[in-house]
Coordinates of C-alpha atoms and ligand atoms in Angstrom, one line a residue:
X1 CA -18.6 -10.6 4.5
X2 CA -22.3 -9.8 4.2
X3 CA -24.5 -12.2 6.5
X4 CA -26.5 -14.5 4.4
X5 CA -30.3 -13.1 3.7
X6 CA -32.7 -15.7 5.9
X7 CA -35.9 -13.7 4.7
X8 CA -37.5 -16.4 2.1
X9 CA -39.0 -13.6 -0.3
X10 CA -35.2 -12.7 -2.4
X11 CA -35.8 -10.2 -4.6
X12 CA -36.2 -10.9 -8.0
X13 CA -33.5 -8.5 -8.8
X14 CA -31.4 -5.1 -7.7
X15 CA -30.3 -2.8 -10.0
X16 CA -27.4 -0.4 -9.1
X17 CA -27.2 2.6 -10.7
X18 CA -23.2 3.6 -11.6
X19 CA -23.7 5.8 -15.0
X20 CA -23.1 9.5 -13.2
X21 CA -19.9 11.4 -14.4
X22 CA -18.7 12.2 -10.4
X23 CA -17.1 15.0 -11.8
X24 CA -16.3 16.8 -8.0
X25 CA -14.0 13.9 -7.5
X26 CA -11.9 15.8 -9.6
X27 CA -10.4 12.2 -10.6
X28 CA -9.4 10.6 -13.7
X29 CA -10.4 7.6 -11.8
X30 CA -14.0 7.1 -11.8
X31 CA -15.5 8.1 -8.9
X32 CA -17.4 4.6 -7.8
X33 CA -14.3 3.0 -8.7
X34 CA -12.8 5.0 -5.1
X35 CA -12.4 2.9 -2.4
X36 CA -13.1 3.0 1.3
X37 CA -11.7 0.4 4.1
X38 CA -10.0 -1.1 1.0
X39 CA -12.8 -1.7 -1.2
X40 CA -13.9 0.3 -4.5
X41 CA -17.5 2.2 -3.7
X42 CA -19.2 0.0 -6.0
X43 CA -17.7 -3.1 -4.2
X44 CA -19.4 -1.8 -1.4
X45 CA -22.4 -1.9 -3.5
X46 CA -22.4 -5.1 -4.8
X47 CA -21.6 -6.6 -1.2
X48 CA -25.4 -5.3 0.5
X49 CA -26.7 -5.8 -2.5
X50 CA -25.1 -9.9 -2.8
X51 CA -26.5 -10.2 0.7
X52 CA -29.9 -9.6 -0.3
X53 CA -29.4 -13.1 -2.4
X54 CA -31.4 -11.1 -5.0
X55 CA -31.7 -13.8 -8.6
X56 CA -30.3 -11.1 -10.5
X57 CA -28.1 -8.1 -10.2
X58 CA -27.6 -5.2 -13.3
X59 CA -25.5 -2.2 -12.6
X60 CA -25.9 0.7 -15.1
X61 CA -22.9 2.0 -16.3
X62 CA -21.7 4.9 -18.7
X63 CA -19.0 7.5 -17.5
X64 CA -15.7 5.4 -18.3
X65 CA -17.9 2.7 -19.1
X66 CA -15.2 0.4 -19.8
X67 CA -13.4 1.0 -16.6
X68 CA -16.4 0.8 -14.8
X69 CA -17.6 -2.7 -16.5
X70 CA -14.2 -4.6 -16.1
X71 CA -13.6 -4.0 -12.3
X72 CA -17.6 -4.9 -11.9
X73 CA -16.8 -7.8 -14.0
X74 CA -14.1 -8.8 -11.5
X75 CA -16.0 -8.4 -8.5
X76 CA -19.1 -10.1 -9.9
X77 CA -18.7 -12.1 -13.3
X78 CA -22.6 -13.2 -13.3
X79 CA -23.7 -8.9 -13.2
X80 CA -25.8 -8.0 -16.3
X81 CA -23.7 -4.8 -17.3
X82 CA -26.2 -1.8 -18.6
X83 CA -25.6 1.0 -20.9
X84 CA -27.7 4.1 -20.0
X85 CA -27.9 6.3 -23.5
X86 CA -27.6 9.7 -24.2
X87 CA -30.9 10.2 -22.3
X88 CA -30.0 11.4 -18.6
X89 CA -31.2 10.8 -15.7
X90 CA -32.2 8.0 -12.9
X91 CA -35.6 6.8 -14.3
X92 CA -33.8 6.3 -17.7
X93 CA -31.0 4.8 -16.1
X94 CA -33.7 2.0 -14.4
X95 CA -35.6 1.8 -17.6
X96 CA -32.3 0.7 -19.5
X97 CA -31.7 -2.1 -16.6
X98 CA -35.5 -3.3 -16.6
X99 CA -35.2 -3.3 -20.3
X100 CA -31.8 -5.7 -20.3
X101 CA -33.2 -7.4 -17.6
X102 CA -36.5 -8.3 -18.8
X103 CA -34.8 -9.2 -22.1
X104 CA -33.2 -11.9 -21.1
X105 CA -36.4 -12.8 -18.6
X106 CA -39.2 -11.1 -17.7
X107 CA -38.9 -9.9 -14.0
X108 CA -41.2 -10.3 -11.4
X109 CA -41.7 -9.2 -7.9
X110 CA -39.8 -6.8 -6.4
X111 CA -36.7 -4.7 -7.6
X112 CA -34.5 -2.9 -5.6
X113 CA -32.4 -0.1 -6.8
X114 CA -29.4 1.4 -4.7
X115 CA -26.3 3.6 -6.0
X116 CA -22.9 2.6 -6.4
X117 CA -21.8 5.4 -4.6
X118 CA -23.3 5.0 -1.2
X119 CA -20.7 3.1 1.0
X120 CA -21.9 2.4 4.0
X121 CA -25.6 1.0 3.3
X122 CA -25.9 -2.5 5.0
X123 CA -27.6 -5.5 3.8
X124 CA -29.6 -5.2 7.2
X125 CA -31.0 -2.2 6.2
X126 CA -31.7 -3.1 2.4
X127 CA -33.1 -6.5 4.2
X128 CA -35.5 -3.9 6.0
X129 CA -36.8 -1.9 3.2
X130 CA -37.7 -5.4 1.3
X131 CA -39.4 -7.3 3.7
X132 CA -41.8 -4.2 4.9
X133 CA -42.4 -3.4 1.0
X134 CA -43.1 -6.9 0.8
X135 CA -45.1 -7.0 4.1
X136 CA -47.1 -3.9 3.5
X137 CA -47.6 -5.2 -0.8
X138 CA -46.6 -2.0 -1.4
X139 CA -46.1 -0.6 -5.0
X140 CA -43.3 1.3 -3.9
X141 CA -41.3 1.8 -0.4
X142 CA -38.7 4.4 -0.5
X143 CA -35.9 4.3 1.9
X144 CA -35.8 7.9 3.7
X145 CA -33.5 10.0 6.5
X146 CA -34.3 13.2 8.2
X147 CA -32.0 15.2 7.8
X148 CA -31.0 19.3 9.5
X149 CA -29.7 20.2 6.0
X150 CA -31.4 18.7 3.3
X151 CA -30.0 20.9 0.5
X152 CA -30.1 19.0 -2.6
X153 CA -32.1 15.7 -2.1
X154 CA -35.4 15.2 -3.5
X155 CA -37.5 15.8 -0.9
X156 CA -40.6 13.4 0.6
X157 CA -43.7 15.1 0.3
X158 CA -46.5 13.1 2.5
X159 CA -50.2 13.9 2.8
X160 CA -51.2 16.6 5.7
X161 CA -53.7 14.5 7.0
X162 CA -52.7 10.9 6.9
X163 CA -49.3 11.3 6.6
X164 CA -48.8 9.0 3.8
X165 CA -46.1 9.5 1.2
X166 CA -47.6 11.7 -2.0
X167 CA -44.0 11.9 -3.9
X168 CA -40.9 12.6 -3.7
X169 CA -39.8 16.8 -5.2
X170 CA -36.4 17.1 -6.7
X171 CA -34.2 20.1 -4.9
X172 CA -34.2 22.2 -7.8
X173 CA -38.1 21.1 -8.2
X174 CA -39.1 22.1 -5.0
X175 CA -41.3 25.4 -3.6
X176 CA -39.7 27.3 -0.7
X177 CA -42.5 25.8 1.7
X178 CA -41.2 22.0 0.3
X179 CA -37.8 22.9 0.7
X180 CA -37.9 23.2 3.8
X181 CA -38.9 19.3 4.2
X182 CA -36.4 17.7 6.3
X183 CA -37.4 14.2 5.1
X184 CA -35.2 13.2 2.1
X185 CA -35.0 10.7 -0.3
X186 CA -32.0 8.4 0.0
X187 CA -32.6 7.2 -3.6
X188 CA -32.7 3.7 -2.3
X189 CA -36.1 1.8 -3.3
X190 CA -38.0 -1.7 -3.5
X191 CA -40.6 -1.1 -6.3
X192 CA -42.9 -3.6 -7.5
X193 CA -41.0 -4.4 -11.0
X194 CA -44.9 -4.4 -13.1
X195 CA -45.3 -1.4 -11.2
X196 CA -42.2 0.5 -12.3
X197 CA -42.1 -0.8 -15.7
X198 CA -45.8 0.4 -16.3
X199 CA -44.6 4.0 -14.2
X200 CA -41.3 4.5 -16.4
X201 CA -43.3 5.0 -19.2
X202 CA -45.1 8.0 -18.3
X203 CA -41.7 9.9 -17.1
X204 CA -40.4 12.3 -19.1
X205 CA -37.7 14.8 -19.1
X206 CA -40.0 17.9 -18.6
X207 CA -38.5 18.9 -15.2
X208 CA -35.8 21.7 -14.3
X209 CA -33.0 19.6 -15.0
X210 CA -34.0 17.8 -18.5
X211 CA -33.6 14.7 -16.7
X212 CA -36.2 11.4 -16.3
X213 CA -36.4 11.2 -12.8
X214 CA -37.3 7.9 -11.2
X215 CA -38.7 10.0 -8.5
X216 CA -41.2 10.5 -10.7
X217 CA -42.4 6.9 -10.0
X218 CA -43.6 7.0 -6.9
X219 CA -46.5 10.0 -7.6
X220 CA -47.3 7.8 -10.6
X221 CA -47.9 4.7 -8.8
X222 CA -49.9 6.1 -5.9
X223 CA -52.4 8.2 -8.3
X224 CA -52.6 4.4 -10.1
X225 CA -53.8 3.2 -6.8
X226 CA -50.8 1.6 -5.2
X227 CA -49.8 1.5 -2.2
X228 CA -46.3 4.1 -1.7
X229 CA -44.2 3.8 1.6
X230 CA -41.0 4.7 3.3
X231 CA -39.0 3.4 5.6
X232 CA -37.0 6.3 7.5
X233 CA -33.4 5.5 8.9
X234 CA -32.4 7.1 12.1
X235 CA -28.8 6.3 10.7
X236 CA -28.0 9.1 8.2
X237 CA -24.5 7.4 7.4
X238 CA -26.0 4.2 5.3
X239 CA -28.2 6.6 2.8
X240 CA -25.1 9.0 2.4
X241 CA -23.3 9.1 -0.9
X242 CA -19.9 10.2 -1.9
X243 CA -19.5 13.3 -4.0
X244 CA -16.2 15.0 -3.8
X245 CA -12.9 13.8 -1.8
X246 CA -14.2 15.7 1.6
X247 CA -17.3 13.1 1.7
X248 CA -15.2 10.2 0.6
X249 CA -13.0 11.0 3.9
X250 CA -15.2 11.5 6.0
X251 CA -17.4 9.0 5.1
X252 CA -14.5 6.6 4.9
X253 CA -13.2 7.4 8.4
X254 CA -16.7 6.6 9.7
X255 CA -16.6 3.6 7.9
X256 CA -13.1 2.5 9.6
X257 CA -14.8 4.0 12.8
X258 CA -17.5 0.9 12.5
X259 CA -14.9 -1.6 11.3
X260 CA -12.9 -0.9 14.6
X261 CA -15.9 -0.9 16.7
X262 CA -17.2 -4.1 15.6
X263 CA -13.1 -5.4 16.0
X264 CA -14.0 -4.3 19.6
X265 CA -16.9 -5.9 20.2
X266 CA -15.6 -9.4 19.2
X267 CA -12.5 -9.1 21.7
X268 CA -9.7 -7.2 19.8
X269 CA -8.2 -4.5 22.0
X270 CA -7.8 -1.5 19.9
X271 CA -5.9 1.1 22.0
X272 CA -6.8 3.8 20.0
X273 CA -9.3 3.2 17.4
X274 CA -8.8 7.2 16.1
X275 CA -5.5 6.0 14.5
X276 CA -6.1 2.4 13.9
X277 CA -7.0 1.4 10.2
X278 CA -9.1 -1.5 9.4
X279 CA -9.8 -2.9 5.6
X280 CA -13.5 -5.0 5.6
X281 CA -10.9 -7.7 4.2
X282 CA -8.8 -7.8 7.2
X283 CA -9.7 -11.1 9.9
X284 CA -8.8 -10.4 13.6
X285 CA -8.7 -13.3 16.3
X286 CA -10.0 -12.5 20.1
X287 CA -7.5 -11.2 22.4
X288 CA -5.3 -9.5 19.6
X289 CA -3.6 -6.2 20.9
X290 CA -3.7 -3.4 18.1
X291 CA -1.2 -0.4 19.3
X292 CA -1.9 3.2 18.1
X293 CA -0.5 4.2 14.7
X294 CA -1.8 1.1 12.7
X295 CA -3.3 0.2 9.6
X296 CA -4.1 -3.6 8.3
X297 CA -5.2 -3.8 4.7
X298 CA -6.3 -6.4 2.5
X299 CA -6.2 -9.9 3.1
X300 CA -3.8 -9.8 6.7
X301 CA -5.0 -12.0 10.1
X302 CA -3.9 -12.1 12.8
X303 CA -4.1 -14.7 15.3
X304 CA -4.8 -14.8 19.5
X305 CA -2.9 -13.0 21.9
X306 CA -0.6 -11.2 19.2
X307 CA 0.0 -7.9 19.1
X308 CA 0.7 -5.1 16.1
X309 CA 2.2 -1.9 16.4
X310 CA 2.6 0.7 17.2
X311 CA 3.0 2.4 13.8
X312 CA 2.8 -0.9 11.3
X313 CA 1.1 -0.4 7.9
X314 CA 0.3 -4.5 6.7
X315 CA -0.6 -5.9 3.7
X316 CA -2.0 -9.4 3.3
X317 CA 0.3 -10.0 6.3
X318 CA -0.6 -13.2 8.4
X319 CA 0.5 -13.1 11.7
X320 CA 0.3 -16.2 13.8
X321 CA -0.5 -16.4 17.7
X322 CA 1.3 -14.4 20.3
X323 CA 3.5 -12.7 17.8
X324 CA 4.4 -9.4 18.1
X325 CA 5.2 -7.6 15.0
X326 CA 6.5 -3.6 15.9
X327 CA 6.8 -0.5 14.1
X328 CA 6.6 -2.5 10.4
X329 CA 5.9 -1.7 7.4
X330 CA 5.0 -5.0 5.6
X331 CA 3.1 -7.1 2.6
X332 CA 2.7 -10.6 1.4
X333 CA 4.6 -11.7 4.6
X334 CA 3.7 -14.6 6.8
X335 CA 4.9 -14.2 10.8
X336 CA 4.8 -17.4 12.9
X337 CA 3.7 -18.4 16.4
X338 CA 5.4 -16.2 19.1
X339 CA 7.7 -14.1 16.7
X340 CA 9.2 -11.0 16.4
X341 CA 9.7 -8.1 13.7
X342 CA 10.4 -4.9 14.4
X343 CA 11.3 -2.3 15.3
X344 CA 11.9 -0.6 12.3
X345 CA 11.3 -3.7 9.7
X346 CA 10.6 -3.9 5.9
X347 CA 8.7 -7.1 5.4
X348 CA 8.6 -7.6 1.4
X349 CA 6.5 -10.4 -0.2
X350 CA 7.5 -13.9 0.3
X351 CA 9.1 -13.3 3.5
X352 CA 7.9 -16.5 6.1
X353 CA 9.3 -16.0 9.4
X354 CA 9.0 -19.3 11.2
X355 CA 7.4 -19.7 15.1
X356 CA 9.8 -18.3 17.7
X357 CA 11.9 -16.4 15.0
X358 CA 13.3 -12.8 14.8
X359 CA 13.6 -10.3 12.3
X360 CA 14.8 -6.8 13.7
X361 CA 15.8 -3.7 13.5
X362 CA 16.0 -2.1 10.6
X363 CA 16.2 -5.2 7.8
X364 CA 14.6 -5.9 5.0
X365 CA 13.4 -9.0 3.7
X366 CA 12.2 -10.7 0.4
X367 CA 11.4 -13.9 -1.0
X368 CA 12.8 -15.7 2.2
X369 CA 11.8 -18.7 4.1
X370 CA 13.6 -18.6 7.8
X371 CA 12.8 -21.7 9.8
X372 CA 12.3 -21.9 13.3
X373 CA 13.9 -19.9 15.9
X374 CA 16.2 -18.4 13.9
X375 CA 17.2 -14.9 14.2
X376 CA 18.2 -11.9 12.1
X377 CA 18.6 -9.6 14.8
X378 CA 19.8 -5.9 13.1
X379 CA 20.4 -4.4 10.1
X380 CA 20.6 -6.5 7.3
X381 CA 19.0 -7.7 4.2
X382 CA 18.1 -10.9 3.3
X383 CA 16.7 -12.1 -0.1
X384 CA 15.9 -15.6 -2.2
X385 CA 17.3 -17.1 0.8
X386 CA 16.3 -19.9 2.8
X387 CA 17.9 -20.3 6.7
X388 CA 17.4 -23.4 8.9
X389 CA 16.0 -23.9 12.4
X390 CA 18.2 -22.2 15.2
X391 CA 20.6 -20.5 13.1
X392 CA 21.4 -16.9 14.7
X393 CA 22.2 -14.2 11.5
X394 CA 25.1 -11.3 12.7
X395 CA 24.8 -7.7 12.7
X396 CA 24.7 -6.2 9.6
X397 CA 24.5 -9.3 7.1
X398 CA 23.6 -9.2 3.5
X399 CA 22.5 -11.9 1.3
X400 CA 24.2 -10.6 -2.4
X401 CA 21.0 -12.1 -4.6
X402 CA 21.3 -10.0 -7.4
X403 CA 24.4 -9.9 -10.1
X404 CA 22.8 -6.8 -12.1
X405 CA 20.5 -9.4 -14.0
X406 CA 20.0 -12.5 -12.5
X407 CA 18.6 -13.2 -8.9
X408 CA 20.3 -15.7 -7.1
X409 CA 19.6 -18.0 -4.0
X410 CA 21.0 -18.0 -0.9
X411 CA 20.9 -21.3 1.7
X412 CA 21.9 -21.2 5.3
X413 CA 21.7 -24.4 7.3
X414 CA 20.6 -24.5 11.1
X415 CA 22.0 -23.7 14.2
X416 CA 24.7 -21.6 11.7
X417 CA 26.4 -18.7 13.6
X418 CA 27.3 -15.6 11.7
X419 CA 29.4 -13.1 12.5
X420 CA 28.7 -9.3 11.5
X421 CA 28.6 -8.2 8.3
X422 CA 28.9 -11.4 6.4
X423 CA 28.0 -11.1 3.1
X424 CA 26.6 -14.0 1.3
X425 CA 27.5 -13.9 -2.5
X426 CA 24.7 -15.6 -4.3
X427 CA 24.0 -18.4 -5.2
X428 CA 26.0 -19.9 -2.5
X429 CA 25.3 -22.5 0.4
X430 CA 26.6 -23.1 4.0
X431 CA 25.9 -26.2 5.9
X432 CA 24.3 -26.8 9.2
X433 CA 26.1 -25.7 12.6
X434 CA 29.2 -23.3 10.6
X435 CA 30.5 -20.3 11.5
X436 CA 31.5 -17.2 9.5
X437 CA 33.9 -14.9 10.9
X438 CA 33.3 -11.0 11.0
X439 CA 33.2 -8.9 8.0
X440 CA 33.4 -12.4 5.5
X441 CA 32.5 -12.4 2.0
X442 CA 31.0 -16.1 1.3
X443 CA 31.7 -16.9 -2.2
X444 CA 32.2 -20.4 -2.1
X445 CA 29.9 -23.0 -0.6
X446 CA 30.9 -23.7 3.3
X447 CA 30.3 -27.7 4.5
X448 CA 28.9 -28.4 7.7
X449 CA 30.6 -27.8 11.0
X450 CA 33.6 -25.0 9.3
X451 CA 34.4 -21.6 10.0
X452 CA 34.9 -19.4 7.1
X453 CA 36.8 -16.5 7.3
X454 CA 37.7 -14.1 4.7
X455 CA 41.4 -13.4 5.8
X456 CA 42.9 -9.7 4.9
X457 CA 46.0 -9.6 7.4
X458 CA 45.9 -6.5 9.9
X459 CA 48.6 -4.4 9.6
X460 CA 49.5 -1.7 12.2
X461 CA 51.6 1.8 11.4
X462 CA 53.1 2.4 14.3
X463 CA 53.5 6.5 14.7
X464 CA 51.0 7.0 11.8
X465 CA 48.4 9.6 13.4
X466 CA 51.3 11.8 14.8
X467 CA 53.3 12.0 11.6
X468 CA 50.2 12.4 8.9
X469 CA 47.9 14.2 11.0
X470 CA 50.3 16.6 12.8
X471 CA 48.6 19.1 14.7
X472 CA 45.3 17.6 15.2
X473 CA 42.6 16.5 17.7
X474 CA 43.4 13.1 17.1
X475 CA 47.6 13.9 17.2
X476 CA 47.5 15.8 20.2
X477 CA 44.9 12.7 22.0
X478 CA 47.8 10.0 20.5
X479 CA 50.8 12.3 21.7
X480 CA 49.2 11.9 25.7
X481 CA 48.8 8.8 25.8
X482 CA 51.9 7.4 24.3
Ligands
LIG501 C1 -31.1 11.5 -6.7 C2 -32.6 11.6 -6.5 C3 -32.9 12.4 -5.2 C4 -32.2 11.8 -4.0 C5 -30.7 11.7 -4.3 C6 -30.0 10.9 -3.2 C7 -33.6 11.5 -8.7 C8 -34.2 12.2 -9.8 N1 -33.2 12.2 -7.6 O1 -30.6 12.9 -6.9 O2 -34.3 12.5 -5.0 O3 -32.4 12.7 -2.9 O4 -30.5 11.0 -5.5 O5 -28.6 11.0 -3.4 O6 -33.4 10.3 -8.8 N2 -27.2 7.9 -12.1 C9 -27.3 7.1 -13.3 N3 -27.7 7.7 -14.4 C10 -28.1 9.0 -14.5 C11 -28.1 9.8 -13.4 C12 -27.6 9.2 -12.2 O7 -26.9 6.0 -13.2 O8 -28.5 9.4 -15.6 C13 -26.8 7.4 -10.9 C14 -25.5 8.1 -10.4 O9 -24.4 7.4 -10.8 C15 -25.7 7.9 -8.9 C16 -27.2 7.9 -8.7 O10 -27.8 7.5 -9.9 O11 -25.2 6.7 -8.4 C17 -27.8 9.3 -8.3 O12 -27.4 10.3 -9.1 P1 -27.1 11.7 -8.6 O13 -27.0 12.6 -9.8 O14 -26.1 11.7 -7.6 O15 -28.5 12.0 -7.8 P2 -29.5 13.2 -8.0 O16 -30.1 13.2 -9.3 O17 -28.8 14.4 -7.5
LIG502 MG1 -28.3 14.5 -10.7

């Protein structure tokens, strides 16, 4: 959903770096591989990064590598997978993707390297970064935030007089005067690729942490004469990574916060956006009416003048216009023009609720088409069934689609009436315009135009409750008013 990159200059490649362990996500998912508004971390990635239109894109893997690679694989068949060795650290994990990069063809120009655990970065702002490195023919241009607590970022150490950037100081690097630098580095860079290949050479590991920093880079260009920027952010959210399961929340709920706010913007009502969940999948029309309590996921629309909630969870739901869909929990469903559901519906995939239709009160659907106007009113369930146009479904009616191996289908004509609790025993058919009397089993196919009644005779003892139940409530009520 990233806007397309208009700036002419693409760069020649971005590499994202996805090797760390995450190990306070406590997870034995890898931590990139987390999503936020429905979408893994590294999806997010790969989105700003896509938007760039950069020729090439390597992401540098290692921690479940094989995890890692076959969900990047999915997202993005044409990204150069990387394996960082034994050697740690984010100017070895760069080197390895030059390396594999410039293996299969020497790049040129400029290279922009971003983390796969850094959700909320835009294309706009990567778009930023490139053009003024580009602008400027800098060496390097570091994307930068101030920030009140800087504890743990490498911190960007500029020139007294001129102000210009000098290098970048690791946390556990830094001097008590540098750390108490407020500028930080977001990790996010567009380097000049002959620049950084010749740089990555000289880094070593000789730091506190063993590590080949890439920060290292920058101090190496500038004392070979190139030109080192930054580009500060006054929006602390795009440079901010992931770490533990408190960040991915709340960096997640800000996330949604945008999502919703952007939803606004282009004519959704959005009651309260505090309890309203949006996936970046999700397509909303103008004039749709989101109640509190909400969450659409995945690949669900909804069309004009409809309106969800309150309390609905949707998956790849599509609702059409001025439906109103209450109180459901639903996937894979499809909800015509002016319909209802809800409250208190179980929407399962495959259910397609034609225009003008109903499905109420606490029923639960599956793998059925119901055609126009039609109405399943209360609690029921229907399954591998197909009803016509105008057909109105009892109280408390159950299509019987499974025989404890086989499912079977069920197929109701139009304008059928029903009466409550029919059951249909599958696979079984009954024509257009019949009726079913209450409480009827359907095991045999019913033509068009009959009544089908399943016929136990009522039978009436006389005197029961007085002479079985002696001495009760319900003796003593009989005894008054016979
Ligand atoms: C790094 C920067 C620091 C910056 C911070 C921003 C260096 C030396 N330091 O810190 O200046 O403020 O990011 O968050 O670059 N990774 C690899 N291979 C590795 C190590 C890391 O691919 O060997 C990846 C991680 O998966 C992650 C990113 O690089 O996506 C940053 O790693 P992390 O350890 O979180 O950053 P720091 O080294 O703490
Ligand atoms: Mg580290």
């Amino acid at each position: 959903m990233s806007p397309q990159n208009t700036n002419s200059s693409n760069p020649a490649a971005v590499i994202v770096l996805a090797a760390g362990a995450g190990t306070r996500m406590k997870s034995r998912l890898p931590k990139i591989l987390h999503p936020i508004g429905g979408i893994s971390m590294v999806g997010h990635a790969l989105a700003a990064a896509h938007g760039l239109n950069p020729e090439r894109l390597a992401v540098v893997v290692r921690f479940e590598r094989d995890q890692v690679a076959a969900h990047i694989a999915q997202l993005d068949p044409k990204a150069l997978i990387v394996d960082q060795d034994e050697i740690p650290g984010t100017g070895r994990a760069v080197q390895a993707a030059l390396e594999a990069l410039d293996a299969e063809n020497e790049i040129e120009g400029t290279v922009v390297v971003t983390y796969g655990d850094v959700p909320l970065l835009t294309t706009e702002l990567l778009e930023e970064l490139t053009a003024t490195h580009q602008k400027d023919n800098n060496a390097v241009t570091v994307l930068t935030a101030v920030l009140d607590d800087a504890t743990g970022y490498g911190r960007i150490l500029r020139d007294a007089t001129d102000g210009t950037v000098l290098g970048i100081r690791e946390h556990k690097d830094a001097s008590d005067a540098e750390r108490g630098i407020k500028e930080i580095n977001s990790g996010i860079y567009a380097f000049d690729a002959a620049v950084l290949r010749e740089a990555l050479k000289s880094v070593t590991t000789d730091n506190n942490q063993g590590e080949m920093y890439l920060t290292d880079v920058l101090g190496l260009a500038r004392n070979d004469g190139g030109r080192v920027a930054a580009v500060a952010t006054a929006d602390r959210w795009q440079v901010e990574g992931a770490n533990d399961r408190v960040q991915l929340a709340t960096l997640g709920a800000e996330h949604n916060r945008r999502i919703v706010e952007s939803w606004m913007r282009r004519g959704v009502t959005v009651i309260d956006p505090a309890t309203t969940w949006i996936d970046s999948t999700v397509e909303l029309d103008e004039d749709v009416t989101i109640l509190p309590g909400t969450q659409l996921h995945g690949k669900t629309t909804v069309a004009r003048d409809a309106v969800v909630g309150p309390d609905s969870t949707l998956t790849d739901v599509q609702i059409a216009e001025r439906a109103e869909v209450t109180r459901t929990h639903g996937s894979g469903a499809v909800i015509g023009e002016g319909a209802h559901v809800g409250p208190f519906t179980y929407l399962r995939p495959g259910t397609v609720l034609g225009a003008d239709g109903k499905i109420g009160a606490f029923y639960e659907t599956k793998n059925v088409t119901i055609g126009r106007g039609s109405k399943l009113s209360h609690l029921g369930y229907a399954g591998d069934a197909e009803i016509g146009e105008d057909t109105n479904i009892g109280c408390g009616n159950i299509t019987a689609n499974y025989d404890g191996v086989n499912k079977h289908r069920t197929v109701i004509g139009s304008g059928v009436r029903t009466g409550s609790n029919t059951v249909f025993v599958a696979p079984v058919t009954v024509g257009d315009g019949a009726f079913t009397g209450a409480g009827a089993i359907v095991r045999k196919d019913v033509p068009a135009g009959a009544l089908t009644l399943s016929v136990a005779p009522q039978r009436n003892d006389e005197g029961w409750t007085e002479t079985h139940r002696p001495g009760s409530i319900s003796a003593a009520a009989a005894g008054k008013s016979n």
